Coordinates of C-alpha atoms in Angstrom, one line a residue:
X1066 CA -153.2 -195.6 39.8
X1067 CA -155.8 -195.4 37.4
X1068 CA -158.2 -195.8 40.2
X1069 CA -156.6 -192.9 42.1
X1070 CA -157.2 -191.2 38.8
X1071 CA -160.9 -191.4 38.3
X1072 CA -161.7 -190.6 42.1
X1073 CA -160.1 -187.0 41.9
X1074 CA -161.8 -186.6 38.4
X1075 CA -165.2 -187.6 40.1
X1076 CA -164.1 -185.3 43.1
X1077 CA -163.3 -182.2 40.5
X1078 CA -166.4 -183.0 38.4
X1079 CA -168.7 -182.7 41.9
X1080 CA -166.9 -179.7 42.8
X1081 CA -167.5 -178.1 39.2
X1082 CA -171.1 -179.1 39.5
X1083 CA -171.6 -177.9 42.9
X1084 CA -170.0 -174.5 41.6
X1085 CA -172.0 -174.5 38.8
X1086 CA -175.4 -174.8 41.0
X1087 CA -174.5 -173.0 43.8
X1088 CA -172.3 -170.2 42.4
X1089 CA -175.0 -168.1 40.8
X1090 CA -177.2 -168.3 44.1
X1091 CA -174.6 -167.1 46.1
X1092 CA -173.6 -164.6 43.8
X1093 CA -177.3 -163.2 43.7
X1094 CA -177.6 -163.6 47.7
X1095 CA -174.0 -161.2 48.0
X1096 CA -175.7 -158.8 45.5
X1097 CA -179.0 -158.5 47.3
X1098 CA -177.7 -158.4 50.7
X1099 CA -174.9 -155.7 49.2
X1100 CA -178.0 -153.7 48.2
X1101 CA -180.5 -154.5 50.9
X1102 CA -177.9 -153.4 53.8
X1103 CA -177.7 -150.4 52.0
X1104 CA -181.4 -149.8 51.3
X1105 CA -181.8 -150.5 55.1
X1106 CA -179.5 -148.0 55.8
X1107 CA -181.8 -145.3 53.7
X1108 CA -185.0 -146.4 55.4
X1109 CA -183.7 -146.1 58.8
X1110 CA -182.4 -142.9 58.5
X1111 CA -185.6 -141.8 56.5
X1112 CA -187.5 -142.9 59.6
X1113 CA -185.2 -141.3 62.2
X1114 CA -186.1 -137.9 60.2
X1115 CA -189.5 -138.9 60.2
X1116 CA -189.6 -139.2 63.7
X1117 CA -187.9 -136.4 64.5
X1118 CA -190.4 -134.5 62.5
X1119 CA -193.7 -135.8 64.5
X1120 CA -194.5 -135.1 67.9
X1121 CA -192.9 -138.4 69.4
X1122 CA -190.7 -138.2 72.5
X1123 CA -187.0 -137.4 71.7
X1124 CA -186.1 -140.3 74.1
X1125 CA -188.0 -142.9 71.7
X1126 CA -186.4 -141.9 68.5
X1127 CA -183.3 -143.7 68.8
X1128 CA -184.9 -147.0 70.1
X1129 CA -187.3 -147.2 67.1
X1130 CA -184.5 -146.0 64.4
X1131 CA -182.7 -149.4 66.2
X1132 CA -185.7 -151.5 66.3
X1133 CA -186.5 -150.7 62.6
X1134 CA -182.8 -151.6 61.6
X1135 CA -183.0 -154.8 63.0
X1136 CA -186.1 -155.8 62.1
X1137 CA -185.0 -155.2 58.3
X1138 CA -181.7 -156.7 58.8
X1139 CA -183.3 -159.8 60.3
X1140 CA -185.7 -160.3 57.4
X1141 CA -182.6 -159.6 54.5
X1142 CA -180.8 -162.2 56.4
X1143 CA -183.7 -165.1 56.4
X1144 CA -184.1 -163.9 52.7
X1145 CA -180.1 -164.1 51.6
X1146 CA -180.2 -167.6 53.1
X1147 CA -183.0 -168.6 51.5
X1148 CA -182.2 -167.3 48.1
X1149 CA -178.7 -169.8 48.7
X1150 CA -180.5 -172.6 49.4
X1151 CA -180.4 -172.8 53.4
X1152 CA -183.6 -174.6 54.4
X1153 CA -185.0 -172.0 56.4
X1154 CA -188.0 -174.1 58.5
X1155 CA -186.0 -175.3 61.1
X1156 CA -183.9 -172.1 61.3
X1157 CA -187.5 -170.0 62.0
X1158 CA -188.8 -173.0 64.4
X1159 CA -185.9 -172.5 66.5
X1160 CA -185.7 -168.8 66.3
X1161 CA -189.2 -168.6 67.4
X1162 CA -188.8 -171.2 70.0
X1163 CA -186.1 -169.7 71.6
X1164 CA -188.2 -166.2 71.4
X1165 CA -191.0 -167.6 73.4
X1166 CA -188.8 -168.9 76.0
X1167 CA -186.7 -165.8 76.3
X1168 CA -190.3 -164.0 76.2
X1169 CA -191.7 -166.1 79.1
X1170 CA -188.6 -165.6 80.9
X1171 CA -188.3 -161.5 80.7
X1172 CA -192.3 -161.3 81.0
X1173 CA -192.5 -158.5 83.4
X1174 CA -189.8 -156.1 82.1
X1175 CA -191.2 -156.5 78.2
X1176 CA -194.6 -155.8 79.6
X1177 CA -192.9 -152.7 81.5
X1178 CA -190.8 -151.8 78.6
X1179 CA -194.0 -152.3 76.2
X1180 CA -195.6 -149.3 78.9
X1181 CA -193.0 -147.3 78.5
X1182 CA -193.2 -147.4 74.7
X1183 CA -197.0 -146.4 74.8
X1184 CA -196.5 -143.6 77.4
X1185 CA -193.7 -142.2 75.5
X1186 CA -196.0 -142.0 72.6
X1187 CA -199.1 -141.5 73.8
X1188 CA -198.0 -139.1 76.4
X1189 CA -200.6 -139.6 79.3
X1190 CA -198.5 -137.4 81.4
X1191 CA -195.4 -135.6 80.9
X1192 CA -192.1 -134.4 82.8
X1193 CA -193.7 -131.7 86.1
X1194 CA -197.5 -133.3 85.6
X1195 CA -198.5 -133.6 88.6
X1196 CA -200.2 -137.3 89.0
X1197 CA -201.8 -139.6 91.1
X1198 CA -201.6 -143.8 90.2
X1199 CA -200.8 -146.9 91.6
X1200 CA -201.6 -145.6 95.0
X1201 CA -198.9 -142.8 94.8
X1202 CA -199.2 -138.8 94.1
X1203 CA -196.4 -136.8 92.9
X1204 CA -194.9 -135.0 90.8
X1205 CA -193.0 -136.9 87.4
X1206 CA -189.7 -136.4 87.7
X1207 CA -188.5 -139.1 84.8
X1208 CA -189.9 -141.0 82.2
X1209 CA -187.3 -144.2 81.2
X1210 CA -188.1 -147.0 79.0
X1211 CA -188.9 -149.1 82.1
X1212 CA -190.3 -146.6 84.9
X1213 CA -191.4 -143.8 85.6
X1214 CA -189.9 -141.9 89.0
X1215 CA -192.3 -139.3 91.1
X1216 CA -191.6 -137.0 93.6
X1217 CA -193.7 -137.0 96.3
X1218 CA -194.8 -134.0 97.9
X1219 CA -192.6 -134.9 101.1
X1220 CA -189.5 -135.4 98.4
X1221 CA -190.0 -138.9 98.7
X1222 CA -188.6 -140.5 95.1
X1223 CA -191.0 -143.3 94.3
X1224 CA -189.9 -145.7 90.9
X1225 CA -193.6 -146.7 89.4
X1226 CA -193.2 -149.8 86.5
X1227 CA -194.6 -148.9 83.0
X1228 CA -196.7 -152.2 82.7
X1229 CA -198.8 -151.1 85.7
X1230 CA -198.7 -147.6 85.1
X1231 CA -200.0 -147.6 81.2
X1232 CA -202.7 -149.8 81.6
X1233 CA -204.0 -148.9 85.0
X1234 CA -206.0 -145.9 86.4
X1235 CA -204.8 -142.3 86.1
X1236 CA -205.4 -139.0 87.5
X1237 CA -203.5 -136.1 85.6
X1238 CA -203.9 -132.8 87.7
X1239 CA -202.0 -130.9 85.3
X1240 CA -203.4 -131.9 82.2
X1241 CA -206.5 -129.1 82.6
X1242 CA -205.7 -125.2 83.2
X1243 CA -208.5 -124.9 85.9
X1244 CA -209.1 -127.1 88.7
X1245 CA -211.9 -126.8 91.5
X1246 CA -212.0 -126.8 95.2
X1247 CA -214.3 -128.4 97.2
X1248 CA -215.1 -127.5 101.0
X1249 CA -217.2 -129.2 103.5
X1250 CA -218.0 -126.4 106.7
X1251 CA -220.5 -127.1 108.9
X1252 CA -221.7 -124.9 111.5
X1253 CA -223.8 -125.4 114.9
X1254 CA -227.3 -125.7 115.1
X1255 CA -229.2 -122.1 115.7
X1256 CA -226.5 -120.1 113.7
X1257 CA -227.8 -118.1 111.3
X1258 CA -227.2 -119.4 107.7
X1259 CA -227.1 -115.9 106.1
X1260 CA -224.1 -115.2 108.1
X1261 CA -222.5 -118.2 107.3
X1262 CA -223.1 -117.5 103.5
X1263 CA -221.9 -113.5 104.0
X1264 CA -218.9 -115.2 105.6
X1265 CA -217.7 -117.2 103.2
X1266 CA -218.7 -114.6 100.4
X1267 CA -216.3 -112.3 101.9
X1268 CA -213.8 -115.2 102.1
X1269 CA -214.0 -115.7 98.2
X1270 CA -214.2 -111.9 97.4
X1271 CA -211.1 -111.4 99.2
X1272 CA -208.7 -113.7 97.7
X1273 CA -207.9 -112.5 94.3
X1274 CA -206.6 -116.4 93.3
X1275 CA -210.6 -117.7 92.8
X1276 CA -212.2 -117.0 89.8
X1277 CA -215.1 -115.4 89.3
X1278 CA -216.0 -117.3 86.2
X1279 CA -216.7 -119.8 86.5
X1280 CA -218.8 -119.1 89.5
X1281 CA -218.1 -120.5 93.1
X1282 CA -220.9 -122.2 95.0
X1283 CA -222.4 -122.7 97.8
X1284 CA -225.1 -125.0 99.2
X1285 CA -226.5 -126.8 102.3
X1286 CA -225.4 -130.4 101.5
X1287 CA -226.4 -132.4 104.9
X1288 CA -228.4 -132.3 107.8
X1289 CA -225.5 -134.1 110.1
X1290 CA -226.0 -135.1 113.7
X1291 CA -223.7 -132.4 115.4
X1292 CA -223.4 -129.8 112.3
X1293 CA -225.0 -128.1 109.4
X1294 CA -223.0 -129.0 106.7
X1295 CA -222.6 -126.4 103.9
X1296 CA -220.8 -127.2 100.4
X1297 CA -217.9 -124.7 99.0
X1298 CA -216.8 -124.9 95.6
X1299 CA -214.8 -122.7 93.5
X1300 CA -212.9 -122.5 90.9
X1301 CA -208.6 -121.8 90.8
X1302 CA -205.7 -121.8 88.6
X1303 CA -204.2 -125.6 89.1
X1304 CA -201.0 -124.1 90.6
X1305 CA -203.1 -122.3 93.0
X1306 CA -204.9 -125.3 94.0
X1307 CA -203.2 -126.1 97.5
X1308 CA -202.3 -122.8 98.6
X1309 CA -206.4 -121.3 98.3
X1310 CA -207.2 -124.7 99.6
X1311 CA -205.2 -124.4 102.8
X1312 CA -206.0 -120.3 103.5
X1313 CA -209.8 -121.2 103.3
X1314 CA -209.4 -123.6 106.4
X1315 CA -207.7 -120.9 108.1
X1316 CA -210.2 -118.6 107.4
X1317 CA -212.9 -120.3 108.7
X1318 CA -211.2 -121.9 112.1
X1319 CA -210.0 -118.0 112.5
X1320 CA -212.7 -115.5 111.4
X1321 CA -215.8 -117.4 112.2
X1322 CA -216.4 -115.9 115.7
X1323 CA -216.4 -112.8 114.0
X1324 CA -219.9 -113.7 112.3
X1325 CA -221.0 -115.6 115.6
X1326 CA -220.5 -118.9 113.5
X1327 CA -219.3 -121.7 115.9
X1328 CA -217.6 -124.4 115.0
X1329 CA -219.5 -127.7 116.0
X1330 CA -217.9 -130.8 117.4
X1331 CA -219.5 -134.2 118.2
X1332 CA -221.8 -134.0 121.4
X1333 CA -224.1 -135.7 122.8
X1334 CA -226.8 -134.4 125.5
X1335 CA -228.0 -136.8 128.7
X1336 CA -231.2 -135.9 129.7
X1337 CA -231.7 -137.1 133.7
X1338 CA -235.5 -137.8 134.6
X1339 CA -236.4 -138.4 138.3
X1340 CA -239.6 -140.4 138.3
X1341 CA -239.5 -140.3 142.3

């Protein structure tokens, strides 16, 4: 009995020392997660106003207000457990092995959400650009986390990844007010150049959708084997780009036999010699 007796006093004494130790660690890791959830609380909504404030894309906000709040939670957690005594080494081992698996695993889509991240705020393009990457022309329909969708000038919908599409080559058409049109015409040996320039003077001068500053030009650019090629540049408003484009070439295949232009094709002359 008095055995019995001095095991549940050893028992009691343990738990009492135990309480003594522990209590006023875990009492401090309540308080400071108490006030830590609610100072992350503050910051988060401190940096969704920030945000909302700058130029970033609405889309992002509510991702980053999210990724801040659980980043902060995370490290009051690992803190809380270590202020209660939790040895925290194998805890982080683990948590960082498990990452890098997870990391290896989902490689591609971080690397496309990690493009759509720096897109969204960098802004490279935006919604109605009109863009050319990754082999593909068109114009951006959608910008998501993970892709970004064009519309092709045929209404073909094609889904570009953000990996690819932030690190890679670009072509914004949009980005610049102005954009110039370039023209190769060549015309047949023996015509008369001045009336080729008059011609495509008249061309320019009659379209009110080229600029006259800057200045168009034009200039003999090649000696060909068929042709007399000529250079045409000029300078439109980007959303006039196509349209001028297209009514030049109609122009020319149209009007130049009214300047006694002709239109050369490939030809080759045989020259027969009888030596008889």
């Amino acid at each position: 009995m008095d055995q019995q007796v001095i095991v549940v006093e050893d028992y009691l004494d343990k738990i009492t020392n135990f309480g003594f130790e522990y209590a006023p660690k875990l009492i401090g890791g309540i308080i400071v997660l108490v006030v830590g959830l609610w100072i992350t609380k503050l910051v988060t909504k401190a940096v969704g106003k920030s945000l909302a404030k700058s130029s970033i894309d609405q889309s992002l906000i509510p991702f980053l207000k999210s990724l801040t709040n659980i980043i902060l939670k995370a490290l009051l957690i690992i803190t809380v457990m270590g202020m209660i005594g939790i040895e925290m080494t194998s805890f982080v081992a683990i948590i960082g092995a498990a990452g890098l698996a997870v990391g290896l695993a989902l490689s591609g889509t971080l690397q496309n959400f990690a493009g759509g991240v720096i897109i969204l705020i960098i802004k490279p393009f935006k919604i109605g650009d009109f863009i050319e990457a990754q082999g593909f022309s068109g114009t951006v329909k959608e910008i998501n986390i993970f892709s970004t969708l064009l519309n092709t000038p045929d209404k073909k919908l094609v889904i570009i990844p953000n990996g690819p599409l932030s690190t890679g080559a670009l072509i914004n058409y949009s980005t610049e007010p102005l954009r110039r049109v370039d023209w190769t015409f060549g015309i047949a040996y023996g015509d008369d150049v001045e009336n080729f320039k008059k011609a495509i003077n008249q061309f320019i001068a009659d379209d009110d959708r080229i600029l006259k500053d800057p200045a168009g030009f034009i200039g003999l650019s090649e000696l060909a084997d068929s042709s007399v090629n000529f250079a045409v540049r000029v300078w439109v408003n980007s959303a006039d780009y196509w349209e001028v484009f297209f009514d030049m070439n109609e122009k020319v295949y149209t009007k130049f036999p009214d300047y006694d232009l002709n239109i050369p094709f490939p030809q080759m002359d045989v020259h027969v010699q009888n030596n008889k």
